[in-house]
XYZ file of N, CA and C in Angstrom:
411
model
N -67.845 62.909 -51.988
C -67.489 62.477 -50.620
C -66.220 61.545 -50.715
N -65.504 61.575 -49.667
C -64.234 60.744 -49.600
C -64.707 59.272 -49.281
N -63.881 58.331 -49.884
C -64.161 57.003 -49.636
C -63.375 56.616 -48.297
N -64.120 56.084 -47.258
C -63.570 55.805 -45.994
C -63.326 54.388 -45.773
N -64.152 53.541 -46.431
C -63.930 52.005 -46.321
C -64.186 51.525 -47.755
N -63.257 50.587 -48.212
C -63.374 50.030 -49.436
C -62.795 48.493 -49.219
N -63.668 47.546 -49.529
C -63.412 46.200 -49.395
C -63.454 45.597 -50.869
N -62.392 44.939 -51.287
C -62.384 44.264 -52.598
C -62.007 42.868 -52.454
N -63.045 42.086 -52.766
C -62.887 40.559 -52.772
C -62.451 39.985 -51.391
N -62.977 40.758 -50.381
C -62.534 40.412 -49.059
C -62.913 38.950 -48.551
N -62.036 38.217 -47.995
C -62.272 36.893 -47.520
C -61.616 36.745 -46.204
N -62.230 35.930 -45.328
C -61.825 35.461 -44.054
C -62.154 34.019 -43.852
N -61.025 33.302 -43.502
C -61.226 31.824 -43.139
C -60.640 31.607 -41.844
N -61.454 30.915 -40.991
C -61.044 30.447 -39.634
C -60.829 29.097 -39.719
N -59.901 28.612 -38.912
C -59.719 27.123 -38.701
C -60.423 26.642 -37.469
N -61.344 25.852 -37.554
C -62.151 25.307 -36.452
C -61.727 23.873 -36.317
N -60.876 23.525 -35.325
C -60.268 22.299 -35.204
C -59.285 22.170 -36.352
N -59.720 21.240 -37.297
C -58.918 21.078 -38.520
C -59.726 21.447 -39.691
N -60.973 22.038 -39.436
C -61.779 22.322 -40.612
C -61.735 23.818 -40.826
N -61.463 24.182 -42.170
C -61.483 25.562 -42.580
C -63.006 26.043 -42.650
N -63.321 27.281 -42.043
C -64.707 27.856 -42.136
C -64.625 29.236 -42.866
N -65.200 29.255 -43.991
C -65.224 30.507 -44.683
C -66.246 31.465 -44.168
N -65.841 32.376 -43.366
C -66.599 33.422 -42.745
C -67.070 34.407 -43.744
N -66.189 34.941 -44.601
C -66.488 35.890 -45.645
C -65.863 35.331 -46.912
N -66.727 35.432 -48.053
C -66.337 34.987 -49.321
C -66.488 35.991 -50.388
N -65.413 36.801 -50.685
C -65.480 37.836 -51.683
C -66.377 39.014 -51.506
N -66.366 39.556 -50.391
C -67.167 40.731 -49.960
C -66.585 42.054 -50.745
N -67.448 42.744 -51.379
C -66.986 44.076 -52.014
C -67.954 45.071 -51.349
N -67.316 46.266 -50.981
C -68.179 47.197 -50.224
C -67.349 48.515 -50.466
N -68.251 49.656 -50.588
C -67.623 50.970 -50.565
C -68.483 51.805 -49.663
N -67.757 52.505 -48.762
C -68.529 53.466 -47.819
C -67.850 54.747 -47.861
N -68.630 55.804 -48.195
C -68.055 57.071 -48.272
C -68.418 57.817 -47.104
N -67.629 58.930 -46.801
C -67.705 59.805 -45.533
C -69.215 60.297 -45.591
N -69.969 60.133 -44.423
C -71.229 60.640 -44.330
C -72.315 59.586 -44.519
N -72.006 58.389 -45.079
C -72.813 57.306 -45.318
C -73.297 56.750 -43.986
N -74.566 56.230 -44.029
C -75.133 55.432 -42.865
C -75.261 53.992 -43.440
N -74.624 53.007 -42.773
C -74.589 51.647 -43.258
C -75.193 50.806 -42.163
N -76.033 49.819 -42.746
C -76.479 48.710 -41.758
C -76.122 47.425 -42.343
N -75.522 46.648 -41.501
C -75.106 45.261 -41.980
C -76.010 44.246 -41.404
N -76.752 43.761 -42.365
C -77.890 42.908 -42.023
C -77.753 41.357 -42.599
N -78.192 40.296 -41.805
C -78.119 39.073 -42.231
C -78.390 38.059 -41.099
N -78.650 36.888 -41.449
C -78.907 35.786 -40.496
C -77.653 35.446 -39.586
N -77.868 34.816 -38.434
C -76.707 34.459 -37.686
C -75.800 33.569 -38.447
N -74.538 33.797 -38.298
C -73.533 32.960 -38.928
C -73.231 33.404 -40.483
N -73.782 34.719 -40.824
C -73.513 35.144 -42.247
C -72.365 35.974 -42.367
N -71.620 36.314 -41.249
C -70.398 37.048 -41.348
C -70.367 38.505 -40.981
N -71.558 38.891 -40.435
C -71.644 40.394 -40.116
C -70.544 40.685 -39.059
N -70.550 39.998 -37.984
C -69.526 40.323 -36.983
C -68.113 40.220 -37.512
N -67.793 39.244 -38.234
C -66.545 39.111 -38.926
C -66.157 40.267 -39.664
N -67.161 40.716 -40.544
C -66.874 41.874 -41.410
C -66.634 43.106 -40.509
N -67.455 43.327 -39.418
C -67.226 44.503 -38.594
C -65.826 44.433 -37.814
N -65.427 43.200 -37.478
C -64.206 43.067 -36.839
C -63.048 43.397 -37.801
N -63.164 43.123 -38.912
C -62.146 43.563 -40.010
C -62.165 45.124 -40.253
N -63.314 45.620 -40.350
C -63.456 47.078 -40.603
C -62.995 47.802 -39.302
N -63.144 47.243 -38.232
C -62.648 47.863 -36.937
C -61.277 47.664 -36.538
N -60.523 46.975 -37.572
C -59.127 46.793 -37.521
C -58.812 45.788 -36.187
N -59.818 44.929 -35.843
C -59.592 43.982 -34.786
C -58.984 42.673 -35.386
N -59.047 42.529 -36.624
C -58.575 41.378 -37.325
C -58.195 41.720 -38.703
N -57.444 40.769 -39.353
C -56.901 41.034 -40.720
C -57.653 40.009 -41.695
N -57.914 40.423 -42.956
C -58.434 39.459 -43.860
C -57.507 38.323 -44.230
N -58.045 37.206 -44.645
C -57.330 36.116 -45.118
C -56.816 36.399 -46.460
N -57.728 37.080 -47.319
C -57.371 37.433 -48.696
C -58.226 38.632 -49.040
N -58.005 39.256 -50.109
C -58.643 40.398 -50.579
C -57.942 41.678 -49.910
N -58.554 42.839 -50.281
C -58.037 44.068 -49.851
C -59.041 44.863 -49.016
N -58.524 45.355 -47.869
C -59.377 46.281 -47.019
C -58.835 47.606 -46.735
N -59.322 48.662 -47.348
C -58.703 49.903 -47.165
C -59.621 50.755 -46.297
N -58.951 51.272 -45.216
C -59.524 52.167 -44.280
C -58.874 53.605 -44.452
N -59.592 54.562 -44.799
C -59.034 55.893 -45.162
C -58.008 55.701 -46.103
N -58.043 54.906 -47.137
C -57.069 54.690 -48.139
C -55.831 53.773 -47.683
N -55.834 53.356 -46.527
C -54.647 52.508 -45.930
C -55.168 51.033 -45.982
N -54.331 50.249 -46.549
C -54.422 48.820 -46.566
C -54.092 48.222 -45.182
N -55.061 47.752 -44.364
C -54.910 47.302 -43.048
C -53.978 46.124 -42.852
N -53.913 45.290 -44.024
C -53.081 44.121 -43.939
C -51.616 44.387 -43.856
N -51.259 45.661 -44.252
C -49.788 46.047 -44.271
C -49.491 46.781 -43.006
N -50.365 47.007 -42.013
C -50.107 47.784 -40.824
C -49.491 46.728 -39.679
N -48.589 47.388 -38.839
C -48.200 46.573 -37.715
C -49.017 46.819 -36.563
N -48.800 46.148 -35.476
C -49.787 46.267 -34.283
C -49.869 47.655 -33.806
N -48.819 48.377 -33.616
C -48.943 49.772 -33.258
C -49.758 50.703 -34.160
N -49.617 50.409 -35.490
C -50.381 51.246 -36.510
C -51.834 50.841 -36.455
N -52.097 49.512 -36.267
C -53.500 49.131 -36.067
C -54.198 49.713 -34.872
N -53.383 49.795 -33.727
C -53.919 50.391 -32.495
C -54.200 51.758 -32.792
N -53.420 52.625 -33.456
C -53.619 53.995 -33.723
C -54.890 54.096 -34.675
N -55.051 53.168 -35.601
C -56.305 53.290 -36.383
C -57.532 53.021 -35.728
N -57.405 51.974 -34.738
C -58.595 51.645 -33.966
C -59.026 52.793 -33.073
N -58.199 53.686 -32.693
C -58.592 54.893 -31.969
C -59.520 55.880 -32.626
N -59.491 55.748 -33.987
C -60.341 56.594 -34.765
C -61.594 55.949 -35.285
N -61.929 54.772 -34.826
C -63.135 54.005 -35.397
C -63.996 53.779 -34.074
N -65.259 53.938 -34.401
C -66.253 53.802 -33.379
C -67.459 52.925 -33.857
N -68.101 52.136 -33.057
C -69.224 51.387 -33.442
C -70.486 51.647 -32.423
N -71.592 51.496 -32.902
C -72.872 51.521 -32.209
C -73.255 50.006 -32.215
N -73.253 49.399 -31.003
C -73.665 48.006 -30.972
C -75.171 47.806 -30.724
N -75.612 46.670 -31.029
C -77.060 46.504 -30.866
C -77.543 46.536 -29.494
N -76.599 46.084 -28.546
C -76.883 46.344 -27.126
C -75.877 47.295 -26.667
N -76.362 48.430 -26.069
C -75.470 49.501 -25.801
C -74.663 49.370 -24.616
N -75.052 48.492 -23.591
C -74.393 48.348 -22.415
C -74.009 49.653 -21.663
N -75.022 50.606 -21.582
C -74.881 51.815 -20.871
C -75.376 51.578 -19.406
N -74.827 52.445 -18.500
C -75.325 52.404 -17.164
C -76.497 53.292 -17.119
N -77.735 52.647 -16.877
C -78.959 53.470 -16.958
C -79.015 54.705 -15.937
N -78.532 54.610 -14.764
C -78.532 55.684 -13.856
C -77.588 56.831 -14.116
N -76.588 56.606 -15.162
C -75.768 57.591 -15.504
C -76.252 58.567 -16.668
N -75.945 59.729 -16.643
C -76.248 60.553 -17.825
C -75.434 60.155 -19.117
N -75.751 60.715 -20.163
C -75.028 60.313 -21.460
C -73.552 60.741 -21.231
N -73.306 61.959 -20.683
C -72.007 62.434 -20.468
C -71.153 61.517 -19.496
N -71.933 61.121 -18.460
C -71.274 60.231 -17.492
C -70.868 58.854 -18.103
N -71.803 58.293 -18.969
C -71.427 57.042 -19.661
C -70.196 57.270 -20.610
N -70.179 58.435 -21.354
C -69.044 58.607 -22.220
C -67.765 58.846 -21.327
N -67.813 59.454 -20.314
C -66.601 59.757 -19.395
C -66.052 58.541 -18.731
N -66.915 57.516 -18.581
C -66.599 56.287 -17.792
C -65.237 55.638 -18.452
N -65.341 55.413 -19.654
C -64.117 54.762 -20.244
C -62.865 55.603 -20.226
N -63.005 56.958 -20.261
C -61.850 57.916 -20.033
C -61.418 57.968 -18.601
N -62.318 57.690 -17.648
C -61.786 57.652 -16.281
C -60.947 56.415 -15.954
N -61.433 55.341 -16.701
C -60.663 54.104 -16.623
C -59.237 54.259 -17.102
N -59.122 55.103 -18.213
C -57.884 55.275 -18.981
C -57.086 56.409 -18.163
N -57.495 56.863 -16.963
C -56.838 57.889 -16.209
C -56.757 59.220 -16.886
N -57.672 59.566 -17.599
C -57.915 60.944 -18.229
C -58.400 61.903 -17.012
N -57.962 62.985 -16.914
C -58.284 63.914 -15.844
C -59.731 64.413 -15.922
N -60.326 64.759 -14.855
C -61.678 65.132 -14.777
C -62.172 66.197 -15.767
N -61.377 67.231 -15.712
C -61.712 68.429 -16.623
C -61.662 68.055 -17.986
N -60.590 67.288 -18.389
C -60.455 66.866 -19.777
C -61.502 65.876 -20.221
N -61.816 65.017 -19.257
C -62.992 63.987 -19.536
C -64.235 64.798 -19.919
N -64.533 65.633 -19.042
C -65.725 66.460 -19.257
C -65.918 67.242 -20.502
N -64.712 67.881 -20.782
C -64.617 68.715 -22.071
C -64.670 67.728 -23.241
N -63.994 66.647 -23.271
C -64.002 65.712 -24.408
C -65.424 65.029 -24.563
N -66.021 64.603 -23.461
C -67.339 64.022 -23.465
C -68.390 64.970 -24.063
N -68.323 66.279 -23.688
C -69.268 67.189 -24.232
C -69.055 67.452 -25.736
N -67.779 67.418 -26.199
C -67.458 67.637 -27.606
C -68.058 66.494 -28.370
N -67.767 65.226 -27.774
C -68.304 63.985 -28.531
C -69.750 63.989 -28.599
N -70.521 64.284 -27.495
C -72.000 64.260 -27.535
C -72.470 65.362 -28.425
N -71.788 66.452 -28.468
C -72.216 67.488 -29.391
C -72.036 67.104 -30.822
N -71.043 66.465 -31.113
C -70.652 66.024 -32.483
C -71.640 64.978 -33.091
N -72.443 64.172 -32.183
C -73.333 63.234 -32.570
C -74.727 63.650 -32.367
N -74.864 64.945 -31.974
C -76.242 65.567 -31.648
C -76.919 65.149 -30.512
N -76.149 64.881 -29.492
C -76.721 64.394 -28.235
C -76.375 65.301 -27.023
N -76.090 66.588 -27.395
C -75.739 67.614 -26.408
C -76.815 67.943 -25.423
N -78.057 67.600 -25.815
C -79.239 67.775 -25.011
C -79.303 66.765 -23.884
N -78.499 65.744 -24.023
C -78.520 64.649 -23.063
C -77.465 64.727 -21.933
N -76.758 65.865 -21.878
C -75.618 65.918 -20.929
C -76.220 66.148 -19.548
């Protein structure tokens, strides 16, 4: 299987006032295509920080983070935005609209982005089928 995420000695330090806070200290991780990964730990252990880095929402303070073989610390803002379009998360709280179907929930974001109705429906159906939820349309 292809390696899609590789973190080597990943570190992230935030400055809180004048105090440095080490959110991540030397994380090493390898995720291959098709892997199912759960990030577990107590509050404040760095789970969200790690996911923000993997999601290309932030850059590490030190260490190397490769997403599909690309070192994200070397990407400019436009390249990071393009990378983020290929990454998805399933959050603990889904924030779905209960009265909407799965397709309508998927289409909602595309409608905000001014994607045409026919294209929204087609893309939503493709996405739901890709994750095995085509019975929820």
